[in-house]
Every structure is written in C-alpha cells, then in structure tokens.
CSV table of C-alpha atoms in Angstrom, one decimal:
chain,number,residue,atom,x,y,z
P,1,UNK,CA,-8.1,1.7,-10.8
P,2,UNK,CA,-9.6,3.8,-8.1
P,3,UNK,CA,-12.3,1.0,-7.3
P,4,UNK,CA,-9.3,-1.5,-7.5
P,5,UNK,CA,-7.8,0.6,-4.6
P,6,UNK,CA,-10.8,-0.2,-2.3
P,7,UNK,CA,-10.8,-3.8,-3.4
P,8,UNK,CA,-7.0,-4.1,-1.8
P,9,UNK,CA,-7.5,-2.4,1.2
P,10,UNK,CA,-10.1,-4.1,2.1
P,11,UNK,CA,-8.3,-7.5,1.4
P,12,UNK,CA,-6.1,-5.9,4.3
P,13,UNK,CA,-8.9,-5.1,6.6
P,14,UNK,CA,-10.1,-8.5,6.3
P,15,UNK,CA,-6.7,-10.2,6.8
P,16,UNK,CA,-6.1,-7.9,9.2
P,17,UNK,CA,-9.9,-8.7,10.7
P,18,UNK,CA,-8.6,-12.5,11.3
P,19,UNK,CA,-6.0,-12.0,12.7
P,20,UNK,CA,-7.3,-10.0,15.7
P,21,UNK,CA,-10.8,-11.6,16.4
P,22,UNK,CA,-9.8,-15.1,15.3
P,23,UNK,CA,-5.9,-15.9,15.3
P,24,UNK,CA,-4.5,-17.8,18.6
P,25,UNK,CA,-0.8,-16.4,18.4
P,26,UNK,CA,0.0,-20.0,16.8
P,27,UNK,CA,1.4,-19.6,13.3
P,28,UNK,CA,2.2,-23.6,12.5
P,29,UNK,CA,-0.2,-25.4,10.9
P,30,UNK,CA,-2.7,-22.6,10.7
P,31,UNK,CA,-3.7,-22.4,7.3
P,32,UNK,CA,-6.1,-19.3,7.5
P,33,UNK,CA,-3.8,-17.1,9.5
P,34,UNK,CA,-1.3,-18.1,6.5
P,35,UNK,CA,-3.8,-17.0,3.6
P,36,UNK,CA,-4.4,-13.5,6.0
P,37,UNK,CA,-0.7,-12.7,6.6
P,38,UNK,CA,-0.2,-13.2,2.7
P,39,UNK,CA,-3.4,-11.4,1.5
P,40,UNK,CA,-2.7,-8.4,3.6
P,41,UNK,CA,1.3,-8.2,2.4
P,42,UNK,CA,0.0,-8.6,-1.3
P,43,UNK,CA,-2.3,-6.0,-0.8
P,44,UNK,CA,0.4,-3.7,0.4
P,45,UNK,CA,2.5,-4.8,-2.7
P,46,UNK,CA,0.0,-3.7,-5.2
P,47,UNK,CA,-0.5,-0.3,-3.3
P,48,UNK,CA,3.0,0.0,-4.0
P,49,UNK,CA,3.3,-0.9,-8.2
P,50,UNK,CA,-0.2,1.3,-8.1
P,51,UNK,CA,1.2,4.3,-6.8
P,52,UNK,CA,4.4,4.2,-8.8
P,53,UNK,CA,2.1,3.5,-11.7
P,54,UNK,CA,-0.2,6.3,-10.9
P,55,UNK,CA,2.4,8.9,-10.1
P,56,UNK,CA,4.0,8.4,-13.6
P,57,UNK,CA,0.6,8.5,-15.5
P,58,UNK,CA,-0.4,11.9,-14.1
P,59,UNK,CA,3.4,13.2,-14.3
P,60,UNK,CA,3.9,16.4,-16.3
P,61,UNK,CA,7.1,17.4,-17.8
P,62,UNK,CA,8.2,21.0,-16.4
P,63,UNK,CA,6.5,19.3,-13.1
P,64,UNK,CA,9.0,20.9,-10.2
P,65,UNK,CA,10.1,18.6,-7.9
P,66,UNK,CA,9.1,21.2,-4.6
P,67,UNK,CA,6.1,21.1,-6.3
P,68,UNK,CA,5.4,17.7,-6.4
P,69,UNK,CA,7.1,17.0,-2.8
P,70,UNK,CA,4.2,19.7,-1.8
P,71,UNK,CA,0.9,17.9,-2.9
P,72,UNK,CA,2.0,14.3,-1.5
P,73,UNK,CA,3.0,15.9,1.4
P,74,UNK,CA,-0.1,17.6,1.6
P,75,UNK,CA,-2.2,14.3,0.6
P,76,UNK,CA,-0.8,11.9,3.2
P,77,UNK,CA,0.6,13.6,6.0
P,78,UNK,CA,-2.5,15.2,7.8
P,79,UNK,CA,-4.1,12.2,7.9
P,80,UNK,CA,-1.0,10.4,9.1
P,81,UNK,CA,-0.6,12.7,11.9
P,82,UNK,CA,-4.4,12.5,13.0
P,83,UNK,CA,-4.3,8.7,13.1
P,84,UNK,CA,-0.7,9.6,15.1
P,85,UNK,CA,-2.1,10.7,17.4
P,86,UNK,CA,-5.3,9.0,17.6
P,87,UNK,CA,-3.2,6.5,18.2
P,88,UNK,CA,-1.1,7.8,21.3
P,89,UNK,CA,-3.8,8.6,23.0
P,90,UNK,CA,-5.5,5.1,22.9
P,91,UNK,CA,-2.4,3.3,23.3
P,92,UNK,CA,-2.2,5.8,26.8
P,93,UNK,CA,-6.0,5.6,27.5
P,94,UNK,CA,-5.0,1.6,27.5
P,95,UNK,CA,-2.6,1.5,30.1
P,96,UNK,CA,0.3,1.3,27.3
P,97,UNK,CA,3.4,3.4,26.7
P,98,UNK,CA,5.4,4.9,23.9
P,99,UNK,CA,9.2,5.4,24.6
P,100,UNK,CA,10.5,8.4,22.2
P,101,UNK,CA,12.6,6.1,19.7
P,102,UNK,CA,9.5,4.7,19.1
P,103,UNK,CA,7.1,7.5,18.8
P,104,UNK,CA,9.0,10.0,17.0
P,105,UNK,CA,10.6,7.9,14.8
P,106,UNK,CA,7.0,7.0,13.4
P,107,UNK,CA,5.8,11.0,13.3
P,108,UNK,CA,8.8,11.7,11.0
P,109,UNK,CA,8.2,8.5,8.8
P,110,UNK,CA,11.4,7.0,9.0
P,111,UNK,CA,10.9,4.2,11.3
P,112,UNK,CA,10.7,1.6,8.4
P,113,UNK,CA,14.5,2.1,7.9
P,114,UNK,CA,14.6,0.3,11.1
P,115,UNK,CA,15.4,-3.5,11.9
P,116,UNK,CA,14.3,-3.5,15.1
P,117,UNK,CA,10.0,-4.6,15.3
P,118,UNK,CA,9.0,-2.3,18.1
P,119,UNK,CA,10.5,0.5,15.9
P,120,UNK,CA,9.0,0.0,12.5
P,121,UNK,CA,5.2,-1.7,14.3
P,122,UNK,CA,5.1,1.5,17.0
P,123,UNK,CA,2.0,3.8,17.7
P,124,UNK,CA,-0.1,2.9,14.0
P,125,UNK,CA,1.6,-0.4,13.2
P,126,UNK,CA,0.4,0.1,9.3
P,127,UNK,CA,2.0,3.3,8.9
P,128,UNK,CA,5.0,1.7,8.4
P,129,UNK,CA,4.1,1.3,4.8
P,130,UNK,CA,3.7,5.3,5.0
P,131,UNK,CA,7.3,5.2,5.4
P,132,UNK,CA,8.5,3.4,2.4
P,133,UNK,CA,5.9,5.8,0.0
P,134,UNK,CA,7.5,8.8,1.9
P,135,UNK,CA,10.7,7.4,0.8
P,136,UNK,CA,9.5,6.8,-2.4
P,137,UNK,CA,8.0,10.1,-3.1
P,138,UNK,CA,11.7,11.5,-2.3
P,139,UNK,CA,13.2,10.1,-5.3
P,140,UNK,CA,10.4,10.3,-7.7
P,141,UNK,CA,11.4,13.2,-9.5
P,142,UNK,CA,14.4,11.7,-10.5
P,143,UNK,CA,13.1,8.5,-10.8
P,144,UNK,CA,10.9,9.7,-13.5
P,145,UNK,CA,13.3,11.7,-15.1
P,146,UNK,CA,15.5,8.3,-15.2
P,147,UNK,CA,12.9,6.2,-16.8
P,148,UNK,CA,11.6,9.0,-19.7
P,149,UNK,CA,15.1,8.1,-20.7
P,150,UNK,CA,14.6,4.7,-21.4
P,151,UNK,CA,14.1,3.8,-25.5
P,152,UNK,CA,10.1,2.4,-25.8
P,153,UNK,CA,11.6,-0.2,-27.2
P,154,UNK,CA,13.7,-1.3,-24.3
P,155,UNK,CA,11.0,-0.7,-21.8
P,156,UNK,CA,9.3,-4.1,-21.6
P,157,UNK,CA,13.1,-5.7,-20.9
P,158,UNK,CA,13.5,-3.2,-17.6
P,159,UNK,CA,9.8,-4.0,-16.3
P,160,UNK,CA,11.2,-7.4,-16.4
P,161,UNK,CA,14.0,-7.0,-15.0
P,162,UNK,CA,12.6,-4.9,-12.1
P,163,UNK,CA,10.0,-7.7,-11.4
P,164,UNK,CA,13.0,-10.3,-11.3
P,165,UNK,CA,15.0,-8.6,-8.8
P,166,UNK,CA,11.9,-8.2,-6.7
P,167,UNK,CA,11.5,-12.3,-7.2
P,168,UNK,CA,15.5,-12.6,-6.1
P,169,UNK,CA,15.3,-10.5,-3.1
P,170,UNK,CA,14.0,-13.6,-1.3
P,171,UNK,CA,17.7,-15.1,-2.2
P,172,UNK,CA,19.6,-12.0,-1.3
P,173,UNK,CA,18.2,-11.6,2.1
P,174,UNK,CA,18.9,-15.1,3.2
P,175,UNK,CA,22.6,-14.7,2.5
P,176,UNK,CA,22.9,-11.5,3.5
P,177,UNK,CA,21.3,-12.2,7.0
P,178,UNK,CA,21.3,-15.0,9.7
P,179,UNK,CA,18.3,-17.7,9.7
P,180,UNK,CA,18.0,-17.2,13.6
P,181,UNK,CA,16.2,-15.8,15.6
P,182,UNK,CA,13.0,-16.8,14.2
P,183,UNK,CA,10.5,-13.8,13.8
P,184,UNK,CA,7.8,-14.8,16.3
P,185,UNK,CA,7.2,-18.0,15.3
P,186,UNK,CA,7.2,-17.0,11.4
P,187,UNK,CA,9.6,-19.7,10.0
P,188,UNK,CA,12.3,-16.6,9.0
P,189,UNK,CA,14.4,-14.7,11.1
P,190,UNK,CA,13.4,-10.8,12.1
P,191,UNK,CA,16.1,-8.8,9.5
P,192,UNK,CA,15.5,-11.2,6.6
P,193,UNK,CA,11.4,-10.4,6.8
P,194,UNK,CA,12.3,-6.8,7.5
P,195,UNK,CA,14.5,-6.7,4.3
P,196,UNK,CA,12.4,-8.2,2.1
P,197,UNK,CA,8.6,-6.7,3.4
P,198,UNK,CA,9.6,-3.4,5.4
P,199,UNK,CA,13.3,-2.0,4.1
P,200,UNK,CA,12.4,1.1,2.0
P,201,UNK,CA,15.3,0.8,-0.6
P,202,UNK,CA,14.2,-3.1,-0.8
P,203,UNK,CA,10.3,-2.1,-1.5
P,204,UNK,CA,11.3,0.8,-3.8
P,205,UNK,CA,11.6,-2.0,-6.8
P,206,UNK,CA,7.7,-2.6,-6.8
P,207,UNK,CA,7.6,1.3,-7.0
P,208,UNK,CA,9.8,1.7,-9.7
P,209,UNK,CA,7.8,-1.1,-11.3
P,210,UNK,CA,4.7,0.9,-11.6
P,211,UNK,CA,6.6,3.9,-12.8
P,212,UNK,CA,8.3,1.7,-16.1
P,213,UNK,CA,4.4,-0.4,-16.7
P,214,UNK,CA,2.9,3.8,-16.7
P,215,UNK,CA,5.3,4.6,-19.0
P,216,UNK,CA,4.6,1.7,-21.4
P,217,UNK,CA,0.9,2.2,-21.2
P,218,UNK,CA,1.3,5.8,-22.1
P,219,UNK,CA,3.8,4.7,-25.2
P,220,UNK,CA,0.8,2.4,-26.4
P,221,UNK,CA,2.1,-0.9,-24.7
P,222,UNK,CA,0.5,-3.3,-22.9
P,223,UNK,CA,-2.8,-1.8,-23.1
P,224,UNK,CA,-4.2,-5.6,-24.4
P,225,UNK,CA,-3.9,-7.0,-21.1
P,226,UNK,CA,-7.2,-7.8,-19.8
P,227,UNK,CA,-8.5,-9.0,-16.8
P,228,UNK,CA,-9.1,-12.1,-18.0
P,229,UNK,CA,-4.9,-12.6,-17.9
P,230,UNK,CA,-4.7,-11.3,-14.9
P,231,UNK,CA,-7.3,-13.3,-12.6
P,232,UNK,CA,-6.1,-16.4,-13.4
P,233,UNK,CA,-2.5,-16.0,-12.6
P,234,UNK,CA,-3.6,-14.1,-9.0
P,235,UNK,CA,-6.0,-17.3,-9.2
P,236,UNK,CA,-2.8,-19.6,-9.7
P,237,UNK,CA,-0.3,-17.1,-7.6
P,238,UNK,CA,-2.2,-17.5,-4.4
P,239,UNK,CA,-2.4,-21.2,-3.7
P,240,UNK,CA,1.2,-20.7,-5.0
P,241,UNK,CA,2.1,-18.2,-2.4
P,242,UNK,CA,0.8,-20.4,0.9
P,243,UNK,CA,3.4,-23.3,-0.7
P,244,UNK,CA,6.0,-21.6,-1.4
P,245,UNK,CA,9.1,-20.6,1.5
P,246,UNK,CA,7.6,-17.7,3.3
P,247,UNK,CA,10.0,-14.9,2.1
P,248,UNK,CA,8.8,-15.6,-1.4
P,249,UNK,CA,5.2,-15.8,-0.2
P,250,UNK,CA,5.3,-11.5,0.8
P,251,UNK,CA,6.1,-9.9,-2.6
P,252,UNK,CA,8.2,-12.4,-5.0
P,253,UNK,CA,5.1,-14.8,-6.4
P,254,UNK,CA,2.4,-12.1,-6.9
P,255,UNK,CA,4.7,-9.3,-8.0
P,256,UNK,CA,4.0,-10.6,-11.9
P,257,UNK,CA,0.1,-11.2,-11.5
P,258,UNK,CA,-0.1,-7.5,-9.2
P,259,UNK,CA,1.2,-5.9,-11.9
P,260,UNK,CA,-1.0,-7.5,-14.8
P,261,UNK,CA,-3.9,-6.7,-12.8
P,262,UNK,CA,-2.9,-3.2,-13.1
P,263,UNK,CA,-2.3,-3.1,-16.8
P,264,UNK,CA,-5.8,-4.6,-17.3
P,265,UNK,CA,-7.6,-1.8,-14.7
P,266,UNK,CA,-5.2,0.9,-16.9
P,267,UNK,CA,-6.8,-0.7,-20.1
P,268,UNK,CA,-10.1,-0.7,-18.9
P,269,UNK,CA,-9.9,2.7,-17.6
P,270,UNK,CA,-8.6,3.7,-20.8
P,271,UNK,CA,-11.0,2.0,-23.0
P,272,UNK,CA,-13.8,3.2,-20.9
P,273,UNK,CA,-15.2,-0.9,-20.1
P,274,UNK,CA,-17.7,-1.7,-18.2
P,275,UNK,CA,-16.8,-2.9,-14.4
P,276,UNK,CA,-18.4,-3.3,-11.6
P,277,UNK,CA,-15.3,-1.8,-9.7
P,278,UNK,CA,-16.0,0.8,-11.9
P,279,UNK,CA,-19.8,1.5,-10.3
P,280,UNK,CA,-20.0,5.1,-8.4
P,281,UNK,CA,-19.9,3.5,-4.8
P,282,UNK,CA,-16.8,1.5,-5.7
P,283,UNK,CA,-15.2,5.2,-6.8
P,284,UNK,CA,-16.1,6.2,-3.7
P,285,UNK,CA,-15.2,3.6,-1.7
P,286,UNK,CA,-11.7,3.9,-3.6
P,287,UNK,CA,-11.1,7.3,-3.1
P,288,UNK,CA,-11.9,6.9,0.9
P,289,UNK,CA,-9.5,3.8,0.7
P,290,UNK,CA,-6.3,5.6,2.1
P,291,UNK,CA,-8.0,6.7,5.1
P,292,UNK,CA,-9.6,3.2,5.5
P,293,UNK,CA,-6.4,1.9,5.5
P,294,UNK,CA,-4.9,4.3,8.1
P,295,UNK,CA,-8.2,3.5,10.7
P,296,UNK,CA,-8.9,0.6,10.5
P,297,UNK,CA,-6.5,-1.6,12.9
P,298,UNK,CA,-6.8,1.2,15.3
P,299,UNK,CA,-10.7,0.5,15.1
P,300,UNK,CA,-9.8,-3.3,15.0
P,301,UNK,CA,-7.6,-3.2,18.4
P,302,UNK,CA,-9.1,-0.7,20.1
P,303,UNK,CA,-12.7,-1.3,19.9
P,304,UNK,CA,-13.1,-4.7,19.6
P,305,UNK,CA,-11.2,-5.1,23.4
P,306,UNK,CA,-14.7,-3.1,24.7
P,307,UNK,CA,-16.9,-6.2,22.7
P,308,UNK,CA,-14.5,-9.1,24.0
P,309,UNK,CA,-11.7,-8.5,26.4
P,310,UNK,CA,-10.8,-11.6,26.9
P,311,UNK,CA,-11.6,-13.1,23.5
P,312,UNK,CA,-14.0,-15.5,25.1
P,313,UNK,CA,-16.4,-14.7,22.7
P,314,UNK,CA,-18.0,-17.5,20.1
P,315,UNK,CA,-17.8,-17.7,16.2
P,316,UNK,CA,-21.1,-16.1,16.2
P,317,UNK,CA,-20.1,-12.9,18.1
P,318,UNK,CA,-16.7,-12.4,16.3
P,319,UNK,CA,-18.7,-12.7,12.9
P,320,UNK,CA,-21.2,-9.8,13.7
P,321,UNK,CA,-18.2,-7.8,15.5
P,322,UNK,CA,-16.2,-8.0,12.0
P,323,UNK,CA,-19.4,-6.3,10.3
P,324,UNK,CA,-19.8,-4.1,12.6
P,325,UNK,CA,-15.9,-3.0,12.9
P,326,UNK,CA,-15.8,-2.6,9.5
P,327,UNK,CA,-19.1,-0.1,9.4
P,328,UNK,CA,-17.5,2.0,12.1
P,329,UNK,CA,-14.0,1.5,9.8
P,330,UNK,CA,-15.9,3.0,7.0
P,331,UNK,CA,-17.5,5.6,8.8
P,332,UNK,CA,-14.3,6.5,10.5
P,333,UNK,CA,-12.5,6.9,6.7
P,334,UNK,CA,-15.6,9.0,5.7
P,335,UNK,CA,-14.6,11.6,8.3
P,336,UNK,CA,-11.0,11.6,8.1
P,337,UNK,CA,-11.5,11.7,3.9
P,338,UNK,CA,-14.3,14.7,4.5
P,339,UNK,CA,-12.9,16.7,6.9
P,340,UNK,CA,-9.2,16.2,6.6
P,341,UNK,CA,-7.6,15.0,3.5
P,342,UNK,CA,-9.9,16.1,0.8
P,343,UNK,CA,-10.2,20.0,2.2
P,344,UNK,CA,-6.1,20.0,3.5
P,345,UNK,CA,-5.1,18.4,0.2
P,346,UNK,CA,-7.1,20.9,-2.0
P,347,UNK,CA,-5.6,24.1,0.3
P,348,UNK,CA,-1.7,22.9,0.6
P,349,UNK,CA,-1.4,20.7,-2.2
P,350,UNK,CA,-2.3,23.0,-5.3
P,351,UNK,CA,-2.5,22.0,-8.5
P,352,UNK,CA,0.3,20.2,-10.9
P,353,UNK,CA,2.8,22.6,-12.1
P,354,UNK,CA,2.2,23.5,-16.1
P,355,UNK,CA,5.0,23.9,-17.8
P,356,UNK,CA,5.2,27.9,-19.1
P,357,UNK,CA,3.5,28.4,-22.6
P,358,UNK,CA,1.7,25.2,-21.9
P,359,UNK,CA,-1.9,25.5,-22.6
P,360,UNK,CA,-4.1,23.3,-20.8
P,361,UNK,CA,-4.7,20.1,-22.6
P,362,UNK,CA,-8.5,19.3,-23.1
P,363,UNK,CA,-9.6,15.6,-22.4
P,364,UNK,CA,-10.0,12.7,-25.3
P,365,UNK,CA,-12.7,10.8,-25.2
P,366,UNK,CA,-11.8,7.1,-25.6
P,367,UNK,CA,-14.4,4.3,-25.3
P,368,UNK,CA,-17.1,6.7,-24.4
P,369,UNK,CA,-15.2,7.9,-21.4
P,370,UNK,CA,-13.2,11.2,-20.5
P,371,UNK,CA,-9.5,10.1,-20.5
P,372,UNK,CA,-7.2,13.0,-19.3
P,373,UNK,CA,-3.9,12.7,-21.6
C-alpha cells in the first residue's frame, strides 16, 4: 500500500502537469483536460479511503485520543507550514497578494469549510485536502470507537452503505444548491462542486469507508480480493467517469473500484505477494509521496513561469519541462521528507500509546513477510 501511495500522487502530479503546461482555460470539448481533472480528484479520493483504512489497521485499543491527535499533528503539520510559507513568499516574490481571510484561514486548516474558491484554493491550492484529513483526524477516535461496535457480521452491509451515500451525494447537492453560476466554465455551479469534492463533513464518508474495509480485513474479510478485481473495474470506472454528469465523475463512480484496489494492496501486503509496487524504490517513492504531494504545484507554477512565461513554448519544450518539473518535484519531496517530516515526526510524534500490562506483540510472519498484528 505504501508503493500504491506514490502511484496516486503521481496520477495528481501528472493531471495536475496538464493542466498547467498544456490546458488553454477551455474546458468544453477538451477531452484530456477532462481525463486530468478526474484523475487528480480520484487520486485525492483514494488518499482519503487509504488513510481511514490505514489509521484503523494500525489502531490500538487503550490508544488515547491526545495521543493520537499528537503524532498526525506532528506528521503533517510541519510540512504544511513549510510549503505555507514557501508559498507566501513566491506568491509575493510574484507580484501577488494574500488578503488575511485567505491566508490564515489556510495556516489553521479550515479553509475547506469554506464555499467561497479564493478561500479553500488560497496560498497552496492542494492543501485544501489537508483540511478535510485535519478534520478527519478530529473525529477519529470516536470514529473508531463507533465502528469496533459494529457485529463482523454486519460490517460488509455499512461498507455498503457508506459507498452508496458517497454515490448519492451527487443527488443531494443538486437539490440542496442552485445550478447557477457555473464554476468557471465546469458544467456545475461553485457550492454544488464544493459540497461534493471540498466540504469536509461531505468527504468524511470516503474516510469512514476506509476505517469499516480495515476493520473487515483485520476480522478476516475481504482479504480474497485481488488485483485482478480491482483493475478491471478502475479499467471500466474511468471511461465511465468522463461520461458520466460531472458531479458523479469526482468521487461517486470510482468510490467502489478505489476501495477494491485497496483491499487487494491490503491482501497482498498481507500475504507477502510479489509486486512491483512493492520494489524498494516504490517504498520509497511511497513514503516521500506526502511531501510530493505538498511541492509539487508550487514547483509546477512557480518554476515553469521562468521556462515559458508566456506559454509560447512548443509540445517539445512542455514535454522535457514535465520531466524536468517532476525531477526537481522529487528532489524537492526528498528534502522536505529528510529534513522535516521524518526527524519532526519521530521527535513530536512518539510512539502509539500501549495499553498498561500490554506486552509488545511480536510480528507474524505471513507469506514470507513480517506482518505487524
């Protein structure tokens, strides 16, 4: 699942690649810029079930909830303030500006409980997603607590539910909110795509998602999901998602296939398969994968303007920028993973709370592989 993690992010890197070297600000009729906006928003959607998923896997009872609130502050913060203000600065250094409902909004991680676009997209424009897993790391503890309650037997019926109401949000937002103005030219208005892609409470489904499909892995369910299930529905659920109206296109169609492409990772992990997402360097690349995510469209806007200004440039040009954005991306994550969330996570962030009496568990080996319990 760790190699998985680089995989998605850099589906958003390259969507998000597109979009700034290529796209011409004209949505209709553009096929590609379709497929981008879509990939990106599905990769976003499976960091979401994944970290629901994860949380719950390594969950241990007697786990305080201070304790807990500690490490993820500890894990995503730093880096979220460094890319902050990384971030002002350019945006200054640029000509730009950055009114204080915009700015510290965005520092505090709340500005994804707003509607309003320069609000929610201000100073980092992807740390809006930071806002909805800040959010969701809030109500974990009881989240968790909620779900251990549920009978095994019963478990399979709430997954199902969960993923419905995340296919019907689609229906709720349009009769909740008006169909004008139009986003841009997105063919949906600005509060229905911001309560179906960016409203916290809204995203918090595909989180609790991930929490109940952890819980029936670790009750012996759903571990027979391979990934031969779950590549052939993300095979049929993309073409789907570029068809389909565009509110259901950002979480409803690919919620199901997401989340079997999880199982089958869990599985795999579990069963100690072979995988080339599995290799060291896809490890790696996984574990740098949250910081990639945090640089990379400040490297994308920021320093492909001193390569083409104007956006003059040809096909060739824009193809050998995207390379060589995404080396200085990488290289970027490297430092920020090295010198900033691996050595500020391991000092604030301590280790899980054991409960007292508790002795250590030792690992099981299943598949050949080290499998913590």
């Amino acid at each position: 699942m760790t190699g998985l993690r680089f995989v998605a992010a850099f589906a958003v890197f390259a969507s998000h690649t597109y979009l700034a070297l290529w796209f011409d600000g004209d949505w209709e009729g553009d096929t590609p810029a379709t497929v981008a906006l879509i990939t990106a928003r599905s990769g976003v959607g499976f960091f979401f079930v994944l970290s629901g998923f994860v949380l719950a896997w390594s969950a241990r009872p007697g786990d305080r909830a201070r304790a807990f609130w500690r490490r993820r502050a500890a894990k995503i913060y730093p880096t979220h303030a460094v890319t902050w203000f990384a971030a002002m600065v350019l945006i200054h250094w640029t000509g730009g500006q950055v009114a204080a409902r915009q700015a510290v909004p965005n520092l505090l991680l709340v500005q994804s409980w707003s509607p309003v676009f320069d609000v929610y997209d201000s100073v980092n424009g992807v740390s809006w997603s930071l806002s909805c897993e800040a959010f969701f790391y809030l109500c974990f503890p009881l989240l968790i607590h909620l779900v251990r309650r549920i009978p095994a037997t019963r478990l399979w019926s709430w997954a199902a539910g969960t993923a419905l109401a995340v296919i019907l949000l689609p229906l709720v937002a349009t009769a909740a909110f008006a169909p004008e103005p139009h986003f841009f030219t997105l063919p949906v208005s600005l509060h229905r795509y911001w309560f179906v892609y960016t409203f916290p409470l809204t995203r918090l489904l595909e989180f609790v998602l991930g929490i109940l499909l952890a819980r029936a892995v670790l009750e012996g369910r759903g571990r027979a999901v391979r990934f031969r299930h779950a590549l052939p529905a993300l095979a049929v659920g993309y073409p789907l998602a570029v068809q389909v109206p565009f509110l259901y296109a950002i979480a409803a169609v690919l919620v199901v296939p997401m989340s079997l492409l999880i199982l089958a990772a869990a599985g795999a992990d579990i069963r100690g398969s072979r995988s080339p997402v599995r290799h060291p360097l896809m490890v790696w690349l996984g574990n740098i994968s949250f910081a990639l995510y945090m640089v990379h469209f400040l490297v994308l806007q920021y320093v492909y303007r001193l390569i083409d200004e104007n956006h003059t440039a040809g096909n060739g040009v824009r193809a050998g920028s995207a390379v060589l954005l995404f080396a200085l991306s990488l290289l970027a994550s490297w430092a920020m993973y090295t010198f900033v969330e691996r050595p500020l996570t391991r000092r604030w962030g301590g280790p899980p709370s054991t409960p007292r009496g508790t002795p250590p568990a030792a690992p099981r080996r299943t598949g050949g592989a080290a499998v913590a319990p």
